[in-house]
Short mmCIF file of C-alpha atoms in Angstrom, two decimals:
data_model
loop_
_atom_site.label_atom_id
_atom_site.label_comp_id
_atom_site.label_asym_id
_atom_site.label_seq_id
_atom_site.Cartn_x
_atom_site.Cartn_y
_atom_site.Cartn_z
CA UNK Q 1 -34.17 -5.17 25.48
CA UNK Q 2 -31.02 -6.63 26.99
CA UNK Q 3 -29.97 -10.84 25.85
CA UNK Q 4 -28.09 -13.41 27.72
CA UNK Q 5 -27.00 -15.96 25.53
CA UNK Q 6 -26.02 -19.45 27.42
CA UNK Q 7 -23.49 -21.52 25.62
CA UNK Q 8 -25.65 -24.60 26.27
CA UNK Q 9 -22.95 -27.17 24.70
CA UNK Q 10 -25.74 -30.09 23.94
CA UNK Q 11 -24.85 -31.62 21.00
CA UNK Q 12 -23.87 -28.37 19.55
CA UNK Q 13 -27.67 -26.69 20.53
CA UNK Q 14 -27.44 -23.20 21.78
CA UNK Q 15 -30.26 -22.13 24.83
CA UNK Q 16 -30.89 -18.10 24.26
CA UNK Q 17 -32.69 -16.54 27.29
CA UNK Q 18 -33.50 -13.10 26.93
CA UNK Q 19 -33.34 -11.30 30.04
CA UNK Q 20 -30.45 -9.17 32.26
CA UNK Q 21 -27.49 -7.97 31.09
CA UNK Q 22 -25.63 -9.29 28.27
CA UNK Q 23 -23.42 -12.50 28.77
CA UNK Q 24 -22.68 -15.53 26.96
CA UNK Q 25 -20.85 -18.47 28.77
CA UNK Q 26 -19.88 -22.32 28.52
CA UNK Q 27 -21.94 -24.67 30.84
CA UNK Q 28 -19.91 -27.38 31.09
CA UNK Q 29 -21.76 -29.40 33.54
CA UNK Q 30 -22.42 -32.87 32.02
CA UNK Q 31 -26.28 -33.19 33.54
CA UNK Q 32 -26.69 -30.42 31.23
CA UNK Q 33 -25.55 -32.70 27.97
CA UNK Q 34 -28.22 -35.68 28.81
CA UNK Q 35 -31.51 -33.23 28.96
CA UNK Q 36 -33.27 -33.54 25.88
CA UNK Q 37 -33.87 -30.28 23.52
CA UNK Q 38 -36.47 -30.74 21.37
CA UNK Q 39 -35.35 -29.10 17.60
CA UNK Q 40 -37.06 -26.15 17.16
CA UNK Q 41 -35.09 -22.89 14.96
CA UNK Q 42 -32.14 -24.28 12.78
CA UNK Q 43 -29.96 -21.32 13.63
CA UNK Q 44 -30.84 -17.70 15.41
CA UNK Q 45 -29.32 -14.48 14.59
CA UNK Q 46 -28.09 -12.03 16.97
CA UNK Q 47 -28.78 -8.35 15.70
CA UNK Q 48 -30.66 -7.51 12.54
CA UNK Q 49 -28.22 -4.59 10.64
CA UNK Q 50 -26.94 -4.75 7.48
CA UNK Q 51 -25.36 -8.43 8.32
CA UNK Q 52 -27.97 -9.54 10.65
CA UNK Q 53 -31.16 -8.47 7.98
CA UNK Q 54 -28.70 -9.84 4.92
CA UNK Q 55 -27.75 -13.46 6.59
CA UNK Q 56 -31.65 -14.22 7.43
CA UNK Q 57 -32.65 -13.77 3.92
CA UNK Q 58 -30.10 -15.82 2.54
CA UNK Q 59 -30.26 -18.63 4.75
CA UNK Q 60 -34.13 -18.22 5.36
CA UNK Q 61 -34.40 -18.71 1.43
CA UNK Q 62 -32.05 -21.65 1.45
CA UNK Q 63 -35.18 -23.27 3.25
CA UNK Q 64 -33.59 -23.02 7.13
CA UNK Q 65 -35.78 -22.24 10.20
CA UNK Q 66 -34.53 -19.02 11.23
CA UNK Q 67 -34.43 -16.46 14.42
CA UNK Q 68 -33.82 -12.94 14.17
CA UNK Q 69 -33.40 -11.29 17.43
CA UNK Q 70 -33.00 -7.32 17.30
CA UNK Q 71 -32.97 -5.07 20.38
CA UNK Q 72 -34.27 -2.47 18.43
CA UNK Q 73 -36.26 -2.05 14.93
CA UNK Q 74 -36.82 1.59 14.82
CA UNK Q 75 -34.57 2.79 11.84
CA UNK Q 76 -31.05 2.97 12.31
CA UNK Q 77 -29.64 6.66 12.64
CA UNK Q 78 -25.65 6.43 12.04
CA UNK Q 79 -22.86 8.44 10.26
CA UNK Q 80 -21.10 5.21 9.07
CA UNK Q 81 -22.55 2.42 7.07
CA UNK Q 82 -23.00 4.55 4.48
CA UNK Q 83 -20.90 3.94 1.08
CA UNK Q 84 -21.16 0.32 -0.50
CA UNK Q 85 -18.24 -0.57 -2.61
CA UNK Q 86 -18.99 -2.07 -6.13
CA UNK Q 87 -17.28 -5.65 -5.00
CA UNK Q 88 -20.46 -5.25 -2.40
CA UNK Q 89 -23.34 -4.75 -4.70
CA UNK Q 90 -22.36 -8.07 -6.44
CA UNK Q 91 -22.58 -9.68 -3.40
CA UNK Q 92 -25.63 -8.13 -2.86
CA UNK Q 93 -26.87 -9.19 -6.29
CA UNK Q 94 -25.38 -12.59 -5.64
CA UNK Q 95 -27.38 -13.20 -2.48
CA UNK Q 96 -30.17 -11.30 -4.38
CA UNK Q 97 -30.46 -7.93 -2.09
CA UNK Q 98 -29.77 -5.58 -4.83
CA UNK Q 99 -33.29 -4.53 -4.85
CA UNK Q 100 -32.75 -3.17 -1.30
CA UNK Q 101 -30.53 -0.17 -2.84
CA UNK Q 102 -33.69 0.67 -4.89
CA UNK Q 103 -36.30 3.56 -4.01
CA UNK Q 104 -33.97 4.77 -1.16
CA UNK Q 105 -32.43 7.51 -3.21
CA UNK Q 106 -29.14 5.81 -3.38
CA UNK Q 107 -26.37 7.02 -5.55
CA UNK Q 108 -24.12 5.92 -7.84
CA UNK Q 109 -20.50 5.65 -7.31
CA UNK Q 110 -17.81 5.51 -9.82
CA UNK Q 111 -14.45 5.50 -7.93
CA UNK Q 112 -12.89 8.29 -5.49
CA UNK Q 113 -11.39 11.84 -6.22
CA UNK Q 114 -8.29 12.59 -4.33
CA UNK Q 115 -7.61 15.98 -2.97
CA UNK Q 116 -4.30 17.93 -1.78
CA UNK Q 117 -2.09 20.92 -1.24
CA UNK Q 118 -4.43 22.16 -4.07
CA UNK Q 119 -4.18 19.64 -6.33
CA UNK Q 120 -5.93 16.28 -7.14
CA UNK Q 121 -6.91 13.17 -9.71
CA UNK Q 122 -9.69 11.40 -9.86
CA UNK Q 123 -9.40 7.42 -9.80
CA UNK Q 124 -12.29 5.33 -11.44
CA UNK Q 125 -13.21 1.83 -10.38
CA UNK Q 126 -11.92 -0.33 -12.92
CA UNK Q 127 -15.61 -1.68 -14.04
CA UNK Q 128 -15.41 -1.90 -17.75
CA UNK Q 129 -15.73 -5.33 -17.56
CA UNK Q 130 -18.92 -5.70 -15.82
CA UNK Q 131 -22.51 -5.06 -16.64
CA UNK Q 132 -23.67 -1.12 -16.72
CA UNK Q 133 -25.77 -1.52 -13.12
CA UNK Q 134 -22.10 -2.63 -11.48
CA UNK Q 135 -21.02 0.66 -9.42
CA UNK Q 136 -20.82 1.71 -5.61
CA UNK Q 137 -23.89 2.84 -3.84
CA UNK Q 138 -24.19 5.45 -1.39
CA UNK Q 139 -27.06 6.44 0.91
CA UNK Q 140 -28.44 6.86 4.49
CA UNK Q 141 -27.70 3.77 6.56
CA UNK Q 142 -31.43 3.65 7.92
CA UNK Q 143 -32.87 3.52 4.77
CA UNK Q 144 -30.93 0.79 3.80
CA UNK Q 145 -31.02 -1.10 7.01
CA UNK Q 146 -35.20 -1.13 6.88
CA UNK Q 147 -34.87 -2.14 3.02
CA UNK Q 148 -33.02 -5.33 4.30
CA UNK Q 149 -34.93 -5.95 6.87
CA UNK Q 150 -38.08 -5.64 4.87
CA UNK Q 151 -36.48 -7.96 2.41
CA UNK Q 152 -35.92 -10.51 4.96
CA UNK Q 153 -39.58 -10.32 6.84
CA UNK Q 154 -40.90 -11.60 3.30
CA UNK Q 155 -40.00 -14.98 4.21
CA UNK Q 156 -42.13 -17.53 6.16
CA UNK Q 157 -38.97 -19.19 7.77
CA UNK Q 158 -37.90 -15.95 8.98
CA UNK Q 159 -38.95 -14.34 12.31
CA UNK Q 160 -38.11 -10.95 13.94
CA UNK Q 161 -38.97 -10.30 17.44
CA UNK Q 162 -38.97 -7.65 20.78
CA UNK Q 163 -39.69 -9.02 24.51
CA UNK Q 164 -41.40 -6.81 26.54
CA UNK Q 165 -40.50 -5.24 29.23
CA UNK Q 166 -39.19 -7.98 31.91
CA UNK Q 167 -40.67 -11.00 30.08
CA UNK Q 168 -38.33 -13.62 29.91
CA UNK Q 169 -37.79 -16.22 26.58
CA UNK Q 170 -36.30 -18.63 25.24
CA UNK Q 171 -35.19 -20.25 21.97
CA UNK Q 172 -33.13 -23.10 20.39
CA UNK Q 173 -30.89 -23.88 17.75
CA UNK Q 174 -28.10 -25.70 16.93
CA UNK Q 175 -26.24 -22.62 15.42
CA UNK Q 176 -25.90 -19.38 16.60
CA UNK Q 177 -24.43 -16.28 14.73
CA UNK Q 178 -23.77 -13.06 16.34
CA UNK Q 179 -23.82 -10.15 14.02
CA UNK Q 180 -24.55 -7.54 16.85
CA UNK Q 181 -22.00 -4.39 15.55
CA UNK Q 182 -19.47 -2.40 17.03
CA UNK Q 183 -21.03 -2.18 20.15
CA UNK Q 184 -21.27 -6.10 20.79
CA UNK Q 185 -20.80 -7.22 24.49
CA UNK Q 186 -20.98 -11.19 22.92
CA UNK Q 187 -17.49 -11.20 20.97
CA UNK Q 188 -15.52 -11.23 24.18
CA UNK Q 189 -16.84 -15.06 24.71
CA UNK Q 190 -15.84 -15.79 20.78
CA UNK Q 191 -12.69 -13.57 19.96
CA UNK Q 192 -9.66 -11.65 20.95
CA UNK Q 193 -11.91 -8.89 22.14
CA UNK Q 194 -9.41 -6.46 22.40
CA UNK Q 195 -10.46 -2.94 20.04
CA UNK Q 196 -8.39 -0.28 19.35
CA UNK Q 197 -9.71 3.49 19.14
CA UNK Q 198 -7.06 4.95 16.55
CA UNK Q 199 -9.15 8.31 16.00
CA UNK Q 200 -12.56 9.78 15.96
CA UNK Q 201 -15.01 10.44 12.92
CA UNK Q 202 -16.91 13.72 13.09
CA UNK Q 203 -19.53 13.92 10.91
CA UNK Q 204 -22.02 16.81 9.08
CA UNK Q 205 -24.62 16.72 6.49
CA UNK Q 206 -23.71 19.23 3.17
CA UNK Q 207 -26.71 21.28 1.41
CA UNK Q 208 -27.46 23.42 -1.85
CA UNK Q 209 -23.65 22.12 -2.67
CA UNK Q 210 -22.71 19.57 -6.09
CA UNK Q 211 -19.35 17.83 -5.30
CA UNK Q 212 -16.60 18.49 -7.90
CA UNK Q 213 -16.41 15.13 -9.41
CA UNK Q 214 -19.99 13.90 -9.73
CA UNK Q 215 -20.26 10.35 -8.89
CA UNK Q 216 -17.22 9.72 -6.73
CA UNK Q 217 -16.75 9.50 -3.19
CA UNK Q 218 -13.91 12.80 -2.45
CA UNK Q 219 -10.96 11.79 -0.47
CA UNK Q 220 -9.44 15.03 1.10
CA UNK Q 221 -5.80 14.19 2.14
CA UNK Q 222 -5.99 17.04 5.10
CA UNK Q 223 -3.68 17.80 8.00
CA UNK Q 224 -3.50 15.82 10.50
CA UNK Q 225 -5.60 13.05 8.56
CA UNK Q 226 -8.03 12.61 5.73
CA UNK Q 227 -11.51 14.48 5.24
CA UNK Q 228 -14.36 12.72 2.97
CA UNK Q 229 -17.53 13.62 1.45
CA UNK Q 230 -19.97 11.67 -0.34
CA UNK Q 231 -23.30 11.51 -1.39
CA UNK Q 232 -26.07 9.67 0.56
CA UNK Q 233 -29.02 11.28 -1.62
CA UNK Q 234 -29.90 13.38 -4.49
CA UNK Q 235 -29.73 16.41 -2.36
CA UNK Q 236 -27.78 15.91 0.71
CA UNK Q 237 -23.60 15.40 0.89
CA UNK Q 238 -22.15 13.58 3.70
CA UNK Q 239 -18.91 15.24 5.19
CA UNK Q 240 -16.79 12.50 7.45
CA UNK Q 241 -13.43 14.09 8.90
CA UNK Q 242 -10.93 11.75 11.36
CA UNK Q 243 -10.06 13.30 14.18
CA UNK Q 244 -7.03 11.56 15.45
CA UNK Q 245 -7.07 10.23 19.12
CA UNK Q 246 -9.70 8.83 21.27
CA UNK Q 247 -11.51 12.23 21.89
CA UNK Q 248 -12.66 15.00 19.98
CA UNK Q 249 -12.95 19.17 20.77
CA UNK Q 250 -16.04 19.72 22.76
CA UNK Q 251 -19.71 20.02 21.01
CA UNK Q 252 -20.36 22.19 23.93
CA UNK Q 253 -18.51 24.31 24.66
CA UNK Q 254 -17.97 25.44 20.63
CA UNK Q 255 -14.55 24.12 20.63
CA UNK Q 256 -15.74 21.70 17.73
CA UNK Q 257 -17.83 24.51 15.72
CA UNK Q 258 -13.96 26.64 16.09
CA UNK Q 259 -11.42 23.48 15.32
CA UNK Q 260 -14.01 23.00 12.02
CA UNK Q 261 -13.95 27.08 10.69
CA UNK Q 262 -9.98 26.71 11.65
CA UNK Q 263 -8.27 24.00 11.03
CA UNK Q 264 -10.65 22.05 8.24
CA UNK Q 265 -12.15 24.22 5.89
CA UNK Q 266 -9.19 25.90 4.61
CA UNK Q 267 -8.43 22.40 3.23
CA UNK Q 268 -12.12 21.25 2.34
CA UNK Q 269 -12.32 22.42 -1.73
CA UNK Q 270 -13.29 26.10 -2.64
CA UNK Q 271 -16.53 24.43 -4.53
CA UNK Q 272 -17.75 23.32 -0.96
CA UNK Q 273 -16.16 25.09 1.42
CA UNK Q 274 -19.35 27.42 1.55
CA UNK Q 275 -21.77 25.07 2.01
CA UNK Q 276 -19.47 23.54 5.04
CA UNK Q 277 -19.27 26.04 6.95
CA UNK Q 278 -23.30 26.56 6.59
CA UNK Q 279 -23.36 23.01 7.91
CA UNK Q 280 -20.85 23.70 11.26
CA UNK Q 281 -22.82 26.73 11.59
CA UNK Q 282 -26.56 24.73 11.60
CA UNK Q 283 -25.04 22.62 14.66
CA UNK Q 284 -25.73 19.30 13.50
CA UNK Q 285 -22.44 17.86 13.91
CA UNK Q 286 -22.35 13.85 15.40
CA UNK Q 287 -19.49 12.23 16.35
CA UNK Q 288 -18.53 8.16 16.94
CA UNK Q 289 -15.00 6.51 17.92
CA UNK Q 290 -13.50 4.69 14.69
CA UNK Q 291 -12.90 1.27 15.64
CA UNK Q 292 -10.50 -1.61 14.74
CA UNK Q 293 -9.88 -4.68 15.41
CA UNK Q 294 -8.71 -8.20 13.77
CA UNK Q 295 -10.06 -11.35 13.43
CA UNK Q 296 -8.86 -13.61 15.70
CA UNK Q 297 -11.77 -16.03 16.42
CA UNK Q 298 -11.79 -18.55 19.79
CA UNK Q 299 -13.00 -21.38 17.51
CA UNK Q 300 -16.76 -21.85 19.75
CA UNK Q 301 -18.90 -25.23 18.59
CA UNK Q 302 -21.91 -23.87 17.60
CA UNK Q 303 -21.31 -20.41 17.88
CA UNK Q 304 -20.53 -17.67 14.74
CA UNK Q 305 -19.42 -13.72 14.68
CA UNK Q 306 -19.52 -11.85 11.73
CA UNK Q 307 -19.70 -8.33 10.86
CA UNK Q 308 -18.50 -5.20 12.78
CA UNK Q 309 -18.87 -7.55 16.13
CA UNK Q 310 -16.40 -9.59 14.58
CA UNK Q 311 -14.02 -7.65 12.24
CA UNK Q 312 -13.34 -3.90 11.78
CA UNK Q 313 -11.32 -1.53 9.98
CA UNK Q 314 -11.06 1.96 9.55
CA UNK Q 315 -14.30 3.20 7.58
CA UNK Q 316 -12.50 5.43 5.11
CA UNK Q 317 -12.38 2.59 3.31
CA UNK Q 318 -15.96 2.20 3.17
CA UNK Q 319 -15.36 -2.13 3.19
CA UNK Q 320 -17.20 -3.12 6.06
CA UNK Q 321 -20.29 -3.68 4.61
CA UNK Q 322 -18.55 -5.86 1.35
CA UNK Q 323 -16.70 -7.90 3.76
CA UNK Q 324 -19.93 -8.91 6.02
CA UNK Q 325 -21.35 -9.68 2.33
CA UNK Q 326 -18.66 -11.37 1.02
CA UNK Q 327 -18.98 -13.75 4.46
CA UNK Q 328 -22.33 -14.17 3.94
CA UNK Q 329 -21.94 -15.76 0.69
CA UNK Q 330 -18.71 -17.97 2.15
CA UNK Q 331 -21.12 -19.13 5.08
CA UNK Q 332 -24.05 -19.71 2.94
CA UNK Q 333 -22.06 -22.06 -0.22
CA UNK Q 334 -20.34 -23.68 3.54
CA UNK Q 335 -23.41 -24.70 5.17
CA UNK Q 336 -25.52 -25.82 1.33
CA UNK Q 337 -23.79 -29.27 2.06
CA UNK Q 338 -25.08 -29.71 6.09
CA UNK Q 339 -28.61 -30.67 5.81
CA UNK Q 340 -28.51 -31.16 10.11
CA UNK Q 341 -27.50 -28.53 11.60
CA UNK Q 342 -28.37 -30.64 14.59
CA UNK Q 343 -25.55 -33.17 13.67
CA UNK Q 344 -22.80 -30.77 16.38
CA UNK Q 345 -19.75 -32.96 14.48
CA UNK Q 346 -20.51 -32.55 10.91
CA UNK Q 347 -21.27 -28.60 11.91
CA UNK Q 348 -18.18 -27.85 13.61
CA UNK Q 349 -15.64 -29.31 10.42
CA UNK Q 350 -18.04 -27.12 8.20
CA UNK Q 351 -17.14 -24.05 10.19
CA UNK Q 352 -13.55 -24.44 10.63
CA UNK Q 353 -13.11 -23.25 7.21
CA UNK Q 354 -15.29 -20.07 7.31
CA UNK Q 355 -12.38 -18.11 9.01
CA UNK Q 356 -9.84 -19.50 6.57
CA UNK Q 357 -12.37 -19.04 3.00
CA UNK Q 358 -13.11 -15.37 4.62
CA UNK Q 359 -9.49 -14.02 4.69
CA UNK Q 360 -9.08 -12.76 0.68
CA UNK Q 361 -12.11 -10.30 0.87
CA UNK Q 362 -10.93 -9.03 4.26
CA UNK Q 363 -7.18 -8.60 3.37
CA UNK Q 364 -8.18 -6.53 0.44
CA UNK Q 365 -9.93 -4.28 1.85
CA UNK Q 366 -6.83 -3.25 4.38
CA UNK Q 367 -4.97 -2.80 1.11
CA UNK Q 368 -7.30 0.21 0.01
CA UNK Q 369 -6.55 1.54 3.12
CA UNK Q 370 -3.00 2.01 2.26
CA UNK Q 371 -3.19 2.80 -0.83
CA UNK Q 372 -5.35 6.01 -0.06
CA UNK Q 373 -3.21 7.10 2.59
CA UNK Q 374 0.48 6.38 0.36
CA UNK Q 375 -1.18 7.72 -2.64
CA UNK Q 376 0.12 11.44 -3.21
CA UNK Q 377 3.78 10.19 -1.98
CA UNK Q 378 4.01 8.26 -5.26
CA UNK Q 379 4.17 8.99 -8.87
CA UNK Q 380 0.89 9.57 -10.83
CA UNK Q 381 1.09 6.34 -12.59
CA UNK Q 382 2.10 4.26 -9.67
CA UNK Q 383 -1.20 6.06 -7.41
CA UNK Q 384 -3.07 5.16 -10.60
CA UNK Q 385 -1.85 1.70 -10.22
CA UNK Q 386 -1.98 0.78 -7.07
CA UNK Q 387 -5.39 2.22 -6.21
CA UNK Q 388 -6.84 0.22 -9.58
CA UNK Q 389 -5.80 -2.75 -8.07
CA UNK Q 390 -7.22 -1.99 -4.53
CA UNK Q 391 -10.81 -1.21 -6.33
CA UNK Q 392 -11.21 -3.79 -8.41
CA UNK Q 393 -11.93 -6.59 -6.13
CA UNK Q 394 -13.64 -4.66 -3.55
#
């Protein structure tokens, strides 16, 4: 399914026709402001992932009329999307999702184990002063994804839908909030679309293997750039390695399966090394471009991004999915006060501030980043210190 989304500036109402390729656009003719739309959704949502599934609960039980439109509900299949950071599953529990890391096999995680030049430390989230149930969760992205979207068809005010093949519709609403992902072809008409492609992520499922550290995401600090593993079920260890550059050795050809045997497993731990070269050797091996880019919003009346089609970092970090939380529950307390959505002026001084309340969360996450990377070229106690202070808000 492909969706045009027309900009339909009338009193702040959005017109969403579903049909060619993807384009959203300003009609600024004024015979278009004096037709009369009659009130139908109070806001439609563009893409039904992890943000997508997560805002139409939360709004949906906050009594709005909501429209989720998803291009595809078959279960997601990604290498990313994977580890939620303990600053995440509050916001999960605070928007009351944290039933959707339940029956998925999820796993607890504690905090990250650092590895290099043979040596390493492991680094706990600082979480003594929360209840036991507070920890990071890791898991497959699908299962996740269907949990929240489950979660979200439980409410009447909530509706998911796929157009057939050439049928053509149409729906209104006064808001409209783009959570499409990485891929989105809708941020160009709302931000600075402009994404950089530091490096790739390769990506291969461990077996029969028990990381080193149990409980903690393992943060290889390889040459020429990090390696991680991480659990995403009881039996089954994710390996993600960054390739540096916008392309990778061919799957092909076998110049992936060599560059793996070569130049990463000498550096992957003795305790797994085994079971990673089983995995290069199965043939399983995925790749996907890591993406970045900042928020800088074209401030759009009646028009939202959010998530990965808004905002990206590097997903070493594993923040993506805290941050899309963390701005659910900024645009949820925002909009409690707007009772008409339909009143355009009231709506657009409500949003003004989302960009602005959203920037703490976001910032944080970036400082992980740098502490992971900086970590070894400190002392102990100051990689002990800074990386403490990363994790506990995140």
């Amino acid at each position: 399914m492909t969706m045009v989304f027309d900009n339909y500036i009338i009193g702040g109402t959005f017109l969403v026709s579903l049909f060619g390729s993807v384009l959203l656009f300003i009609l600024r003719d004024d015979s278009y402001r004096e037709k009369k739309i009659e009130k139908g959704d109070d806001i439609i949502i563009v893409g039904a992932g992890v943000a997508g599934a997560a805002l139409a609960h939360t709004l949906g039980k906050d009594g709005r009329r909501v429209r989720v439109i998803e291009r595809d509900l078959t279960e997601p299949d990604r290498i990313v999307g994977e580890l939620l950071q303990p600053g995440g599953y509050l916001k999960l529990a605070e928007l009351g999702l944290e039933d959707c890391v339940e029956e998925i096999d999820a796993q607890r995680v504690l905090g990250y184990a650092l590895f290099k030049d043979g040596r390493n430390t492991k680094l706990s989230y600082p979480l003594e002063k929360f209840h036991a149930d507070v920890a990071g969760r890791s898991f497959h992205n699908g299962c996740f994804i269907r949990r929240m979207r489950e979660k979200a068809a439980t409410l009447p005010k909530g509706v998911q839908y796929k157009t057939k093949d050439g049928q053509e519709l149409r729906a209104y609403a006064p808001l409209t909030i783009v959570c499409d992902g990485c891929f989105s072809n809708l941020r160009r008409s709302l931000c600075n679309p402009k994404v950089d492609v530091p490096s790739c992520f390769v990506g291969l499922v461990l077996e029969n293997c028990k990381l080193p550290f149990p409980n903690h995401g393992h943060v290889i600090l390889a040459d020429p750039s990090p390696i991680l593993f991480y659990l995403i079920s009881s039996t089954e260890v994710h390996c993600l390695l960054d390739v540096p550059g916008k392309k990778v050795p061919s799957l092909a050809n076998g110049e992936m399966a060599n560059y793996l045997k070569t130049m990463v497993a000498p550096q992957v731990p003795p305790e797994l090394c085994e079971a990673f070269i089983a995995a290069v050797d199965k043939g399983n091996i995925r790749t996907m471009p890591n993406r970045s880019m900042p928020a800088d919003p074209h401030q759009t009346l009646g028009a939202l991004l959010m998530g990965d089609a808004f905002n990206m970092r590097h997903p070493l970090t594993g923040g993506g999915m805290t941050v899309a939380l963390s701005d659910i529950v900024v645009l949820q307390d925002l909009l409690r006060p707007l009772h008409d959505l339909h009143d355009a002026g009231s709506l657009a001084k409500y949003l003004e501030s989302f960009y602005m309340l959203r920037k703490p969360v976001a910032s944080t996450i970036n400082t992980l980043a740098g502490a992971l990377y900086k970590v070894f070229s400190a002392s102990p106690d100051q990689a002990r210190s800074e990386m403490r202070e990363a994790c506990s808000t995140i």
